[in-house]
Every structure is written in C-alpha cells, then in structure tokens.
mmCIF file of C-alpha atoms and ligand atoms in Angstrom:
data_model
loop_
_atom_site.group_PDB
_atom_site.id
_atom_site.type_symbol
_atom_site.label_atom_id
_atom_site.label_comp_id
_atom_site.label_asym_id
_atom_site.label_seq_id
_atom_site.Cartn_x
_atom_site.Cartn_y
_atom_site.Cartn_z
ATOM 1 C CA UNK A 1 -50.639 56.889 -46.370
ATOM 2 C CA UNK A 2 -50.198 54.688 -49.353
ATOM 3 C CA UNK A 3 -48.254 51.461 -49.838
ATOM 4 C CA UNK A 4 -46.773 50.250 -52.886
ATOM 5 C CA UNK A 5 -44.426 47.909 -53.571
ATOM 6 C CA UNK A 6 -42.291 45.491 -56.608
ATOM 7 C CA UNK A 7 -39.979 43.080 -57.160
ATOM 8 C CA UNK A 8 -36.614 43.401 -58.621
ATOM 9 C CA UNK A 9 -33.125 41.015 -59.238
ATOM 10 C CA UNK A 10 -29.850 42.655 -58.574
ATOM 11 C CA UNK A 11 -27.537 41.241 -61.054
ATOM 12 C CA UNK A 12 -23.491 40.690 -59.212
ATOM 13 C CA UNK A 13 -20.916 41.805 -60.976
ATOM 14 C CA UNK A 14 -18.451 39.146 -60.510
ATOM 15 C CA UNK A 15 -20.749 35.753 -59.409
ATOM 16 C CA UNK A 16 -20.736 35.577 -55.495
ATOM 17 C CA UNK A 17 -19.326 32.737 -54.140
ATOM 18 C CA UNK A 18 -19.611 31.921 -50.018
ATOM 19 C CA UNK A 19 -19.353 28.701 -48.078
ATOM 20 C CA UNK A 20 -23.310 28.133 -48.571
ATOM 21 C CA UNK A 21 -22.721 28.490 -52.589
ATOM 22 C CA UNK A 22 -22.657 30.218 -55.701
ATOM 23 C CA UNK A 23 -25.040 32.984 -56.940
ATOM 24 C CA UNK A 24 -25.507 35.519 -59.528
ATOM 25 C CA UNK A 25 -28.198 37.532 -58.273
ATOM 26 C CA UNK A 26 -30.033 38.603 -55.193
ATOM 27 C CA UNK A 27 -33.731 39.187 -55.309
ATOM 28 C CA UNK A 28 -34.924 42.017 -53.480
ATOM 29 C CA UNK A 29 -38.511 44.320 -53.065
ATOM 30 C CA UNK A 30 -38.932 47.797 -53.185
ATOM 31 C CA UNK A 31 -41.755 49.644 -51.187
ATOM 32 C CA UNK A 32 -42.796 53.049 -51.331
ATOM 33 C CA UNK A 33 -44.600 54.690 -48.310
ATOM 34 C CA UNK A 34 -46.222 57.754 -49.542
ATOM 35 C CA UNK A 35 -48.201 60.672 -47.366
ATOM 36 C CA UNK A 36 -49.079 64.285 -48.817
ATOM 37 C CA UNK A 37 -47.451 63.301 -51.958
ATOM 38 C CA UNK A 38 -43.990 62.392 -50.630
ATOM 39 C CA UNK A 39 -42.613 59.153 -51.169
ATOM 40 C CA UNK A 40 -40.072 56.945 -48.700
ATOM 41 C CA UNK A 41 -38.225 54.511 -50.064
ATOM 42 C CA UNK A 42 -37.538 50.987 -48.359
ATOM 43 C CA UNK A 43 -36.129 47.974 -49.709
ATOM 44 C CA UNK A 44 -35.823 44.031 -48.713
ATOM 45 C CA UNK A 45 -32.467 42.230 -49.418
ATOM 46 C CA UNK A 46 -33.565 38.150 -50.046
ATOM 47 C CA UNK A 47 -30.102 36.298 -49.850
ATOM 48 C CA UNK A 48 -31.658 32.992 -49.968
ATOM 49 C CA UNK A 49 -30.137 31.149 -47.550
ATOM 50 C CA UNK A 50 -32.043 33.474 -44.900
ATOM 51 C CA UNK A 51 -35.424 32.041 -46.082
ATOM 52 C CA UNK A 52 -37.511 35.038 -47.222
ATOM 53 C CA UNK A 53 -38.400 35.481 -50.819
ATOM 54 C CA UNK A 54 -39.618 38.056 -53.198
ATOM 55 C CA UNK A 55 -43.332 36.281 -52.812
ATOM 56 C CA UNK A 56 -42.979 35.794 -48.607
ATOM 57 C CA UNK A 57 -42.165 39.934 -48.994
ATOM 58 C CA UNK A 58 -45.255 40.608 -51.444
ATOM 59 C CA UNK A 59 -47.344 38.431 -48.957
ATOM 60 C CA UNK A 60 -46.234 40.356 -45.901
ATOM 61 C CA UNK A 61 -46.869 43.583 -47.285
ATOM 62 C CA UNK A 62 -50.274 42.972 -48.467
ATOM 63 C CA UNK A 63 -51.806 41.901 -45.291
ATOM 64 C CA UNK A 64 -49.667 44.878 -43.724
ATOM 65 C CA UNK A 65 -52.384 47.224 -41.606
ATOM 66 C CA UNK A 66 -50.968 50.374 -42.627
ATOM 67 C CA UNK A 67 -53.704 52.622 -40.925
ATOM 68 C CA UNK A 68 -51.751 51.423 -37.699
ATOM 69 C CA UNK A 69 -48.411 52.910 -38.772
ATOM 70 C CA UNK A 70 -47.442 56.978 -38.427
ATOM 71 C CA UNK A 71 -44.247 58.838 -40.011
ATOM 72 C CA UNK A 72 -45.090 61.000 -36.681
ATOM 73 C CA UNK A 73 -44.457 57.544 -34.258
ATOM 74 C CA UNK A 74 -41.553 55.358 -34.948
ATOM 75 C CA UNK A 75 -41.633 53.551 -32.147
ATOM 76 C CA UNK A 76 -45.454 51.936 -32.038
ATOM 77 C CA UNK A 77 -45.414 51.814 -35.780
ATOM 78 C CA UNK A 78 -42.011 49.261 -35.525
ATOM 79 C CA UNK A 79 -44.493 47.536 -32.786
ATOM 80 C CA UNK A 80 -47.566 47.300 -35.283
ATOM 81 C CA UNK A 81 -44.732 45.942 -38.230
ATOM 82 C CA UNK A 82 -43.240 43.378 -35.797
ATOM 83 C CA UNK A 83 -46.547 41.651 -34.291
ATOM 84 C CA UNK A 84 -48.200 41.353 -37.438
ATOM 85 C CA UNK A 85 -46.086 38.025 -38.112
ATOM 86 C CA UNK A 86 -42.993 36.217 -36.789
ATOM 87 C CA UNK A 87 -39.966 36.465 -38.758
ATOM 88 C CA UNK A 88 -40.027 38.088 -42.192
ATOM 89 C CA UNK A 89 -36.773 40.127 -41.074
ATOM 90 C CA UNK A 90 -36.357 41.547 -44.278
ATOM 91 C CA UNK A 91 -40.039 42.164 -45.112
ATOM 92 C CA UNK A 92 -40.358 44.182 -42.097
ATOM 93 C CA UNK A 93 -37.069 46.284 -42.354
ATOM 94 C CA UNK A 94 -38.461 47.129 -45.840
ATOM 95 C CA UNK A 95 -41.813 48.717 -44.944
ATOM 96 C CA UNK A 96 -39.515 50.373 -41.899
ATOM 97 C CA UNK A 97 -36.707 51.643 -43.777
ATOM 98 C CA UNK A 98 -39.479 53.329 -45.754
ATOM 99 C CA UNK A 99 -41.455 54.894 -43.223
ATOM 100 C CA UNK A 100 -37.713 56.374 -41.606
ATOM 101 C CA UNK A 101 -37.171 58.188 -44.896
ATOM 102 C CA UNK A 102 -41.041 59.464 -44.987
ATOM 103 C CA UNK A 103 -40.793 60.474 -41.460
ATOM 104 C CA UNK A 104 -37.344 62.386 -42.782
ATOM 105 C CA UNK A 105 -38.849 63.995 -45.596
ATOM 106 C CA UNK A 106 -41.505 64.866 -43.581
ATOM 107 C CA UNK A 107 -39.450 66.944 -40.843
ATOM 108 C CA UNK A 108 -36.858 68.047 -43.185
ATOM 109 C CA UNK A 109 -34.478 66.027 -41.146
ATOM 110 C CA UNK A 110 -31.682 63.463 -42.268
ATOM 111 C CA UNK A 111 -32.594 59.717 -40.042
ATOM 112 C CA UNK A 112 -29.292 60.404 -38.197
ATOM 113 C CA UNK A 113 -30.836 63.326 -36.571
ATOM 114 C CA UNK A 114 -34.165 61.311 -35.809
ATOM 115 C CA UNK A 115 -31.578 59.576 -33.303
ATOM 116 C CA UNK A 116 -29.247 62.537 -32.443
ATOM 117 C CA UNK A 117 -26.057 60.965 -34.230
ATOM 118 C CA UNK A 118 -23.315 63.199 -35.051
ATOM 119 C CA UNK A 119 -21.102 63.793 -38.404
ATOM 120 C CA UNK A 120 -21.913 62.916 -41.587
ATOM 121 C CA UNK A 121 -18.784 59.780 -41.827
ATOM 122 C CA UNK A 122 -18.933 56.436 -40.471
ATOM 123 C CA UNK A 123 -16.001 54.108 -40.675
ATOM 124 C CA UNK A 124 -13.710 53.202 -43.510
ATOM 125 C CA UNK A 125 -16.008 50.816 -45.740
ATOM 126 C CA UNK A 126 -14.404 47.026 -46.386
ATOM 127 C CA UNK A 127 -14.773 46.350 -49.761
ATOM 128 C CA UNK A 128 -15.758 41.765 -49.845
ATOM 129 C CA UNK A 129 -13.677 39.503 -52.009
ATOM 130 C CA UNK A 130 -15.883 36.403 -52.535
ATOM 131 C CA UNK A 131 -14.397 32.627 -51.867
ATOM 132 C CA UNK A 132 -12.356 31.754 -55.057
ATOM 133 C CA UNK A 133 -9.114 31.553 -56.579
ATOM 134 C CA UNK A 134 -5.794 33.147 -55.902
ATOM 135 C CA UNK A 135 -6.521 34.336 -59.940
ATOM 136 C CA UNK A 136 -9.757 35.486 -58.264
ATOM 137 C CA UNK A 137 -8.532 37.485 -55.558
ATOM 138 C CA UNK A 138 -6.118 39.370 -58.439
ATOM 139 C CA UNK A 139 -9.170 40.128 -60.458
ATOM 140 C CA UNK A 140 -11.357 41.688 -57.470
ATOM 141 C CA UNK A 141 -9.029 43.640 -56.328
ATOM 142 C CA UNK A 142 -9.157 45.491 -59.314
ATOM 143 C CA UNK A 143 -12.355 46.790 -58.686
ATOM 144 C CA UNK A 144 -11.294 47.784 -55.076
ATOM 145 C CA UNK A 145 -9.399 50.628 -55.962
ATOM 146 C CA UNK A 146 -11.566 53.172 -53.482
ATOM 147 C CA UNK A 147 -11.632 51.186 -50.738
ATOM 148 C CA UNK A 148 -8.872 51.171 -48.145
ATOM 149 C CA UNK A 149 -9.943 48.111 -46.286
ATOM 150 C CA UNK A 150 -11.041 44.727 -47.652
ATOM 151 C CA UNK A 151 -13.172 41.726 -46.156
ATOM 152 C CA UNK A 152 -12.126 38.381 -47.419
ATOM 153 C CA UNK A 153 -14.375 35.035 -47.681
ATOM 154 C CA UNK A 154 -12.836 32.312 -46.204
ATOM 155 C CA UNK A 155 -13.795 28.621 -45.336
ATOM 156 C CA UNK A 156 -13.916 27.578 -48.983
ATOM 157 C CA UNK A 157 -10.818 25.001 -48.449
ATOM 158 C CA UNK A 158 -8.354 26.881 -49.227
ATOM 159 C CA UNK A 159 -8.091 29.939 -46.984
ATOM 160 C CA UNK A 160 -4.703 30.488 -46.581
ATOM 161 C CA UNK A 161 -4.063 30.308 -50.462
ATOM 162 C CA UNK A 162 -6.483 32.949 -50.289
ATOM 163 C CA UNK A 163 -4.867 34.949 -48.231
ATOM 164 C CA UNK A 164 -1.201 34.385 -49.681
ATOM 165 C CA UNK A 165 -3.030 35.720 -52.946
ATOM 166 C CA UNK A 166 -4.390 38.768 -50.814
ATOM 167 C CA UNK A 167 -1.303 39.748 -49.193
ATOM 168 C CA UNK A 168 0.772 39.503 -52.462
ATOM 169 C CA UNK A 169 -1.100 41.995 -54.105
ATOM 170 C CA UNK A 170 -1.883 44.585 -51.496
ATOM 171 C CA UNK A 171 -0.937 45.818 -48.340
ATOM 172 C CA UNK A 172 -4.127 47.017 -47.065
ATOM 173 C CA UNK A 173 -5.816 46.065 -43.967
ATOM 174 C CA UNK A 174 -8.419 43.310 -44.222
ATOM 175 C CA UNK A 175 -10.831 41.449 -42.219
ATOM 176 C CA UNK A 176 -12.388 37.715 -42.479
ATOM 177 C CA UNK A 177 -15.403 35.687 -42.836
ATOM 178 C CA UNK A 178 -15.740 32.557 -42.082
ATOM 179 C CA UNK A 179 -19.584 32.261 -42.829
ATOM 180 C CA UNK A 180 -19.381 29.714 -40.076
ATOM 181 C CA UNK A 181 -17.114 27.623 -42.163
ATOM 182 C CA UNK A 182 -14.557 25.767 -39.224
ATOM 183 C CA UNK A 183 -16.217 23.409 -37.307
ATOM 184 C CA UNK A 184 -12.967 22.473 -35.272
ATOM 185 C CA UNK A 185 -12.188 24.519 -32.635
ATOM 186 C CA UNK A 186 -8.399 23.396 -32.689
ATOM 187 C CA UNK A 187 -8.167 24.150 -36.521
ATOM 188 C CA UNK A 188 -10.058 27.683 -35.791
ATOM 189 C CA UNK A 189 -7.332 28.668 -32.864
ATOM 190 C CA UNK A 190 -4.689 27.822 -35.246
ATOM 191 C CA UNK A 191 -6.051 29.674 -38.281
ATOM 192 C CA UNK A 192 -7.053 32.904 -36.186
ATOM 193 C CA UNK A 193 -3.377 33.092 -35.106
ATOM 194 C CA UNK A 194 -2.143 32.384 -38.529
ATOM 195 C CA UNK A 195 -4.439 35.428 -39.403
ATOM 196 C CA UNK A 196 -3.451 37.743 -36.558
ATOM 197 C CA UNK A 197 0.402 37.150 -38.138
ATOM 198 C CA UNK A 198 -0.666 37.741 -41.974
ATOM 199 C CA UNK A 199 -2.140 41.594 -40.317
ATOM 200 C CA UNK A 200 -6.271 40.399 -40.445
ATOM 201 C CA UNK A 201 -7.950 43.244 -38.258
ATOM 202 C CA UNK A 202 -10.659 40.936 -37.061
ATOM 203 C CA UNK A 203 -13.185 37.237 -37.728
ATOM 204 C CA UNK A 204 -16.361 37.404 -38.593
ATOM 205 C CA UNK A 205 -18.741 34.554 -37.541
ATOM 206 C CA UNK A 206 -15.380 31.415 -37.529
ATOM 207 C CA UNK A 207 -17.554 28.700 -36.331
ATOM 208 C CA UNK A 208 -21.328 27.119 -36.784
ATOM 209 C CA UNK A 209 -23.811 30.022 -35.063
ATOM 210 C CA UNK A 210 -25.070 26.848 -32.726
ATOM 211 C CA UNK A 211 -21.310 26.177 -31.127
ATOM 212 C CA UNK A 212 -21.067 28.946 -28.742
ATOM 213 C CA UNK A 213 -19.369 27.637 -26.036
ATOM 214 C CA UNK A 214 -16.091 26.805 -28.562
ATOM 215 C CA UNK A 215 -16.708 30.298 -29.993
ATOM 216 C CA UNK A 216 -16.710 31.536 -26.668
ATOM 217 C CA UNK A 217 -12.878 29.298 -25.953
ATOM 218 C CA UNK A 218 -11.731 30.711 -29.445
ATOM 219 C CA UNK A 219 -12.731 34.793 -28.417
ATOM 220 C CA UNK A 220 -11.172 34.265 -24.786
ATOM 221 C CA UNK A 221 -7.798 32.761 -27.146
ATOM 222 C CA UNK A 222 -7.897 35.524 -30.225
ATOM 223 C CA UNK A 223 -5.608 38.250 -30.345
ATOM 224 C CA UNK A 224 -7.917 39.788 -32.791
ATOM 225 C CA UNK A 225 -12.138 40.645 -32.374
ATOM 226 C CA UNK A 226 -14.064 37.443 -33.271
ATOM 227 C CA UNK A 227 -17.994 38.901 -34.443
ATOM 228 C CA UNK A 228 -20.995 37.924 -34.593
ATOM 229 C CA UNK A 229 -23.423 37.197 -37.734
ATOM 230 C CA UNK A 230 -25.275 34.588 -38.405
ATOM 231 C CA UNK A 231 -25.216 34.258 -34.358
ATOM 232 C CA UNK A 232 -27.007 37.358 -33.677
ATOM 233 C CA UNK A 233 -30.133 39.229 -35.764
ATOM 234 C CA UNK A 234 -32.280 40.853 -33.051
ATOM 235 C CA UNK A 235 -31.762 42.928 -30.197
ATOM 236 C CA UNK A 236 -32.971 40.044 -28.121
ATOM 237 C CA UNK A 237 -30.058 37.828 -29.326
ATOM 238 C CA UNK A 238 -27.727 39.796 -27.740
ATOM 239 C CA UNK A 239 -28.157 38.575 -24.521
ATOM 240 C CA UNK A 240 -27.845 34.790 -25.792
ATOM 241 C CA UNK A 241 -24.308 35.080 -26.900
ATOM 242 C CA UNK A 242 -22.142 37.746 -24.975
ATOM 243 C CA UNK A 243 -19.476 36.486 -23.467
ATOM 244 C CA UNK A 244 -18.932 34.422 -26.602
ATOM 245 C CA UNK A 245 -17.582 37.255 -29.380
ATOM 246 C CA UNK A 246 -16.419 40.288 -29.027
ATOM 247 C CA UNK A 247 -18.556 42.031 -31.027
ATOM 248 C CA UNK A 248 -21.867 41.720 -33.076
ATOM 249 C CA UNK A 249 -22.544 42.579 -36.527
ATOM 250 C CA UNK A 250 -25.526 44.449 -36.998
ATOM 251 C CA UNK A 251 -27.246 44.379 -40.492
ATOM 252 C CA UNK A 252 -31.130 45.774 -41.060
ATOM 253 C CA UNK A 253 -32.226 43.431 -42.989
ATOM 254 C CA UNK A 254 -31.604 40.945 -39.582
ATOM 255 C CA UNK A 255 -33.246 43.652 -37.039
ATOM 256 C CA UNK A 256 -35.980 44.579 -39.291
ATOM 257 C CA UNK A 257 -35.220 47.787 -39.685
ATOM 258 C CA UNK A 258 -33.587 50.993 -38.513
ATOM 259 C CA UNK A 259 -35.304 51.242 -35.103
ATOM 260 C CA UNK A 260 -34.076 47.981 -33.582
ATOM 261 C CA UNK A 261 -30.743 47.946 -35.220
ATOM 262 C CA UNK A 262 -30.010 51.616 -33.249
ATOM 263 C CA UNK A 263 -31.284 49.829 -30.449
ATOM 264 C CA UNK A 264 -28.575 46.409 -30.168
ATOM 265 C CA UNK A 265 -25.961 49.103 -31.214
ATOM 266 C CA UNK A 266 -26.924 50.682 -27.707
ATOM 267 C CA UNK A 267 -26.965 47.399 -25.950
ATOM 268 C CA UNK A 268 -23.700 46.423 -27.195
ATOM 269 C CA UNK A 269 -22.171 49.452 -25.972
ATOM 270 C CA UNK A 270 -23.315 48.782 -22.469
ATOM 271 C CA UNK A 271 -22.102 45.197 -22.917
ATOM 272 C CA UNK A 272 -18.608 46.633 -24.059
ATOM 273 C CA UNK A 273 -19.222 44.800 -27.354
ATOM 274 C CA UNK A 274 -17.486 46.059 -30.613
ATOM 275 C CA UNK A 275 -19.953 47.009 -33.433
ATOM 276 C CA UNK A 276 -19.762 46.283 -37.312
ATOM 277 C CA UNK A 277 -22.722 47.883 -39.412
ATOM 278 C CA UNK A 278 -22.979 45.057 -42.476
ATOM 279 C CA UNK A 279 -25.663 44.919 -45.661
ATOM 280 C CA UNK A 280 -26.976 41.887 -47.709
ATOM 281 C CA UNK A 281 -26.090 41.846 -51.053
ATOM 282 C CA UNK A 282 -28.545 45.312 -51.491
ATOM 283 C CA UNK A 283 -28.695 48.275 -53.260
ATOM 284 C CA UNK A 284 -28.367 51.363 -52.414
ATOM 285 C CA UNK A 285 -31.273 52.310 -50.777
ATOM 286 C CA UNK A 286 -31.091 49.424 -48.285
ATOM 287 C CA UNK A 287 -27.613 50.525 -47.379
ATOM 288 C CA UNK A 288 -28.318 54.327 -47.452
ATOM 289 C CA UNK A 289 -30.268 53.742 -44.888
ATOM 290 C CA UNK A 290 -27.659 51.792 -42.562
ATOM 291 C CA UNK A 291 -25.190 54.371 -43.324
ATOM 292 C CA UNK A 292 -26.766 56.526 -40.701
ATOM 293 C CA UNK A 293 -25.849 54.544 -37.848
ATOM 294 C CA UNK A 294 -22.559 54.182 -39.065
ATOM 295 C CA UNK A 295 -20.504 57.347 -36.984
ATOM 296 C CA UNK A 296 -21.617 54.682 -34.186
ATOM 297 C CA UNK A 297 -20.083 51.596 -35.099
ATOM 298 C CA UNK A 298 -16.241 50.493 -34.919
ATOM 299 C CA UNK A 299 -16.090 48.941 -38.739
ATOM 300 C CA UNK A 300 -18.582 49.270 -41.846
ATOM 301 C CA UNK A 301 -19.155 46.884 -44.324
ATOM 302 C CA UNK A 302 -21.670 48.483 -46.669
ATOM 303 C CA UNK A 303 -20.249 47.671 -50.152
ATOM 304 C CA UNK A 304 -23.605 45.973 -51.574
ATOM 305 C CA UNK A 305 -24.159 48.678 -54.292
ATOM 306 C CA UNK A 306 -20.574 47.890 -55.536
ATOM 307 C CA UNK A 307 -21.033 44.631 -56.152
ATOM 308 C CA UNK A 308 -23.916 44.789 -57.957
ATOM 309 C CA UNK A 309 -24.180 45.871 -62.028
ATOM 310 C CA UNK A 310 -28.247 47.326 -61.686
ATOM 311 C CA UNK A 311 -28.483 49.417 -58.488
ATOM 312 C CA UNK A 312 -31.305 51.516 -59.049
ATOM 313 C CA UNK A 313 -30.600 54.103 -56.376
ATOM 314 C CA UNK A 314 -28.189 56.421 -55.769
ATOM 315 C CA UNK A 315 -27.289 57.246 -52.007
ATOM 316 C CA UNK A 316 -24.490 56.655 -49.801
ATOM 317 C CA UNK A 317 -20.627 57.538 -51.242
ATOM 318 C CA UNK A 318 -17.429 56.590 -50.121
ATOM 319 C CA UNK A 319 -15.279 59.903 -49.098
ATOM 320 C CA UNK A 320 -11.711 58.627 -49.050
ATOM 321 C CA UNK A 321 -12.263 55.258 -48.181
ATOM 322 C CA UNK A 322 -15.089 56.059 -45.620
ATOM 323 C CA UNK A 323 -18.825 56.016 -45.178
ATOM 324 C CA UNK A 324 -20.487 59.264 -45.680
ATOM 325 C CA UNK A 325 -24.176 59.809 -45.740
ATOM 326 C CA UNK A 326 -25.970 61.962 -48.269
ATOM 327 C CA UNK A 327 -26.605 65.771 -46.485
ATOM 328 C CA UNK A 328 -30.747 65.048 -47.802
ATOM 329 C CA UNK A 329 -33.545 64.689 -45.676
ATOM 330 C CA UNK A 330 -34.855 61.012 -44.884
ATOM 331 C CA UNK A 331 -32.115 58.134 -45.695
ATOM 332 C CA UNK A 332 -30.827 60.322 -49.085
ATOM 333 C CA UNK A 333 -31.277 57.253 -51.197
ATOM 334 C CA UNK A 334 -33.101 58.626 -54.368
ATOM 335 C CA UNK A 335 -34.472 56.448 -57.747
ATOM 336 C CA UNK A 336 -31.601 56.596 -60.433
ATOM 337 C CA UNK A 337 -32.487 57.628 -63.368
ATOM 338 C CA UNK A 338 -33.032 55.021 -66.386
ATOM 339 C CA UNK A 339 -33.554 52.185 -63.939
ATOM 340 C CA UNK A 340 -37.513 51.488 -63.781
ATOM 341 C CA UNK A 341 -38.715 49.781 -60.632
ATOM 342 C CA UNK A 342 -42.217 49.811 -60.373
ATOM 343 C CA UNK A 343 -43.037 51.987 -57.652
HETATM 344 MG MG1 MG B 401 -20.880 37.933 -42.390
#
C-alpha cells in the first residue's frame, strides 16, 4: 500500500463569519491510499480554531506506519491510526476516510454497505448562513435555492435581527448555532423560547462546551432539541455529557474518521440521543464520505462543498433537498476534472 498526500486552500464563497471570527479559506490535506493500483481518497478539514494545521497533518502522515494498516481490517487499522499520537482528529480521519474508500473499491461495495446501512438518502441537508447582516442574510439566501432547510449563525450580537431578516425572506424551516456564543443561562432560556416561537427546529451548541450543568437546566427547559458540538468529538465524550443535550452532532473530522463516528451514532441511539451528521468547512470528498451514515441520523448538515468556490471533488448531491450518496463503490467522491491536487 502506498501513501501520498498534499496540501490545498478551499477558497469560501461568501467570507465565513462565526462567533470565533472571520475567514476566507479553510486549509485542508488530501491523502491517497493506493493498493493494486486503486486509489482511496481521504481528506483533512483544518478550521483553525480546532488546532490542527496543514503542517501538524503532513507531520502525522509521515511518521504514519502504514505496513500496520489493511483495506481487509477496519477495525485494528483505526487502532494502529489512533495510538500512533493523541489528538490530530482530522489527520487521522484523513488517512481513515481513505482507507474506507480503498477497502470499497476493493470489494466493489459502497461504505454504507461495509456497515449494513440501508437507502441511498439521508436527511434533508441545512444549507449555513454565516453571522452577518440582515443585508447578509438576503444575499445568502440566494444561493440556497436547493436546499429546503437552513442553519443560521447566531451569537454575533444581534441574533434576533438575524432572524427577523431570515423569517422575512423565507418560510423554510431552520435550525441555530450558537457556536457557544450565550454565556447566561437566563438570556439562553429566553432566546431558545423566542426561537421555538419564530419556528427554529432545534440549537446547536447555545452555551460555552465547559458549562454543562446550565446546558443541562436549558435542555430540561427547551421545547426544541439543544445539540451537541464543540461539547462532544469522540465516542468517549458521550458519556461525559448525556443528560445535558438532547442530541450530539457527529462530524468525522472530530471522531477521526468513519469507524468511530458509526460507532457514537450507535451509542447515542442506546442513550435515546438525537443525531445530526455535520462537516467542517470541506470538500467534497470529506463529506462524501459522511454522507453514508446519513439514512442514520435525524438532521444533516453537509453543505461544505457549497460554500466553497474550488472543490476539487465531485461526490455527494442533493436529491430534492436531501442527502443522497453516489451508487459507486468506496465513498463515490472522485477528483474533478481541471482541479490539480497533487496526489
Ligand atoms: Mg456547530
């Protein structure tokens, strides 16, 4: 098996703007796994605010062992990925991601039938409108004209302009994030009822990941599903906040990979725990791959490759409004032509 791998800048289309800041790009990595002259594709989101960078992801993968990773065993391979270092989320779920769609292409299989999921549609796909203006919100909605269901930044100040904006030009559902942006319990209650009366569907991540116990008040007060980001990344976190949100939101580039990500969508189902399958600002190979798991979640938020100007794959497509994966072996994410990445 071979390992190659290069750096690349997705380029927004409209700049990004969340309650940690501004940006106009994303860096990510692409890594190719390659056995018997086929080639899976992988791919590591690098939102900076998370910590990992296009060098941390380049370091990662070349001390990577790969002689102790097999397309034929997911399972000890994810093992081998995970104890080579702590952390490096993303870096891992790249080299994973890859090895899913060379273990697909290998058996001729789609990844949904490496886990026995059914159907070939997940969830209606939100479509994110960034923290602006009410101008803003007019502008981005433009672009939102195949989505059914949007996802709204909040906790920029001026939220319920924001939403006046929102619900002035359409009438379709939408969801929130805060991005941890209240840090007042009282002012969270108030605004989640607010939101539950303007139609929101449900809160993403309302308060600071650390205050659990007035996350947990504010679920046990919400009429609508309060969720879990920034709170939750690995299977093991799961345990640490139940109890305090109704639901988890589960992204690969936070559970390094495909593996672990199937596995805290299992463990929230036993917990009762509603499930939203997110993305980092990524292309579409990164989100290809999360579109798999999607027929098992409650909500999908998978609209990287929209946002983005440069997406040099082609993969998942929206069918009405909703999630549908590629009928290809491995993930179905393929190299669009004209783009040149390096690997
Ligand atoms: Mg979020």
């Amino acid at each position: 098996m071979k390992l190659t791998y290069a750096p690349y800048s997705l380029q927004f289309r409209h700049p990004f703007v969340l309650a940690a800041g501004t940006r106009t790009e994303t860096e990510v990595v692409y890594v190719t796994l390659e056995q018997n002259g086929v080639k899976g594709y992988g791919e590591a989101a690098l939102p900076p605010y998370l910590g990992e960078t296009a060098k941390t992801v380049c370091d990662f993968l070349a001390k990577a062992d790969i002689s102790k990773i097999s397309a034929e065993d997911i399972p000890s391979s994810f093992k081998a990925i995970d104890g080579a270092a702590s952390g490096n989320n993303a870096a891992k779920a790249s080299i994973e991601i890859a090895l899913h769609d060379l273990a697909g292409k290998l058996l001729n299989k789609p990844v949904k039938d490496m886990y026995h999921i059914k159907g070939n549609t997940g969830p209606l796909c939100t479509y994110t409108i960034g923290i602006g203006t009410p101008q803003s919100v007019k502008e981005k909605l433009k672009a939102a004209d195949e989505f059914k269901i949007l996802k709204i930044k909040l906790g920029g100040g001026n939220d319920k302009e924001m939403i006046n904006a929102l619900i002035n030009e359409t009438d379709k559902p939408f969801c929130v994030d805060v991005n941890q942006g209240w840090k007042d319990r009282h002012y969270a209650i108030d605004m989640i009822w607010w939101l539950n009366e303007k139609g929101a569907i449900l809160a993403e991540q309302p308060m600071p990941k650390e205050m659990l116990d007035e996350t947990a008040r504010l679920t046990e007060e919400s009429p609508i599903p309060i969720i879990a980001d920034e709170a939750v990344k690995r299977l093991e976190d799961i345990e640490r906040v139940k109890g305090a949100f109704s639901g988890i939101n589960v992204k690969l580039m936070k559970s390094c990979g495909i593996y672990e990500a199937y596995k805290m969508i299992q463990r929230a189902k036993e917990l009762e725990m509603k499930i939203l399958i997110g993305c980092m600002s990524e292309s579409s190979c990164g989100v290809t791959a999360a579109a798999h798991l999607s027929p098992l979640c409650d909500w999908a938020d998978l609209d990287g490759p929209w946002l983005i100007k440069n997406d040099p794959f082609t993969g998942m497509i929206l069918n009405n409004g909703r999630v549908e994966i590629p009928p290809k072996a491995g993930t179905g994410a393929e190299k669009r032509a004209g783009f040149s990445i390096a690997i």
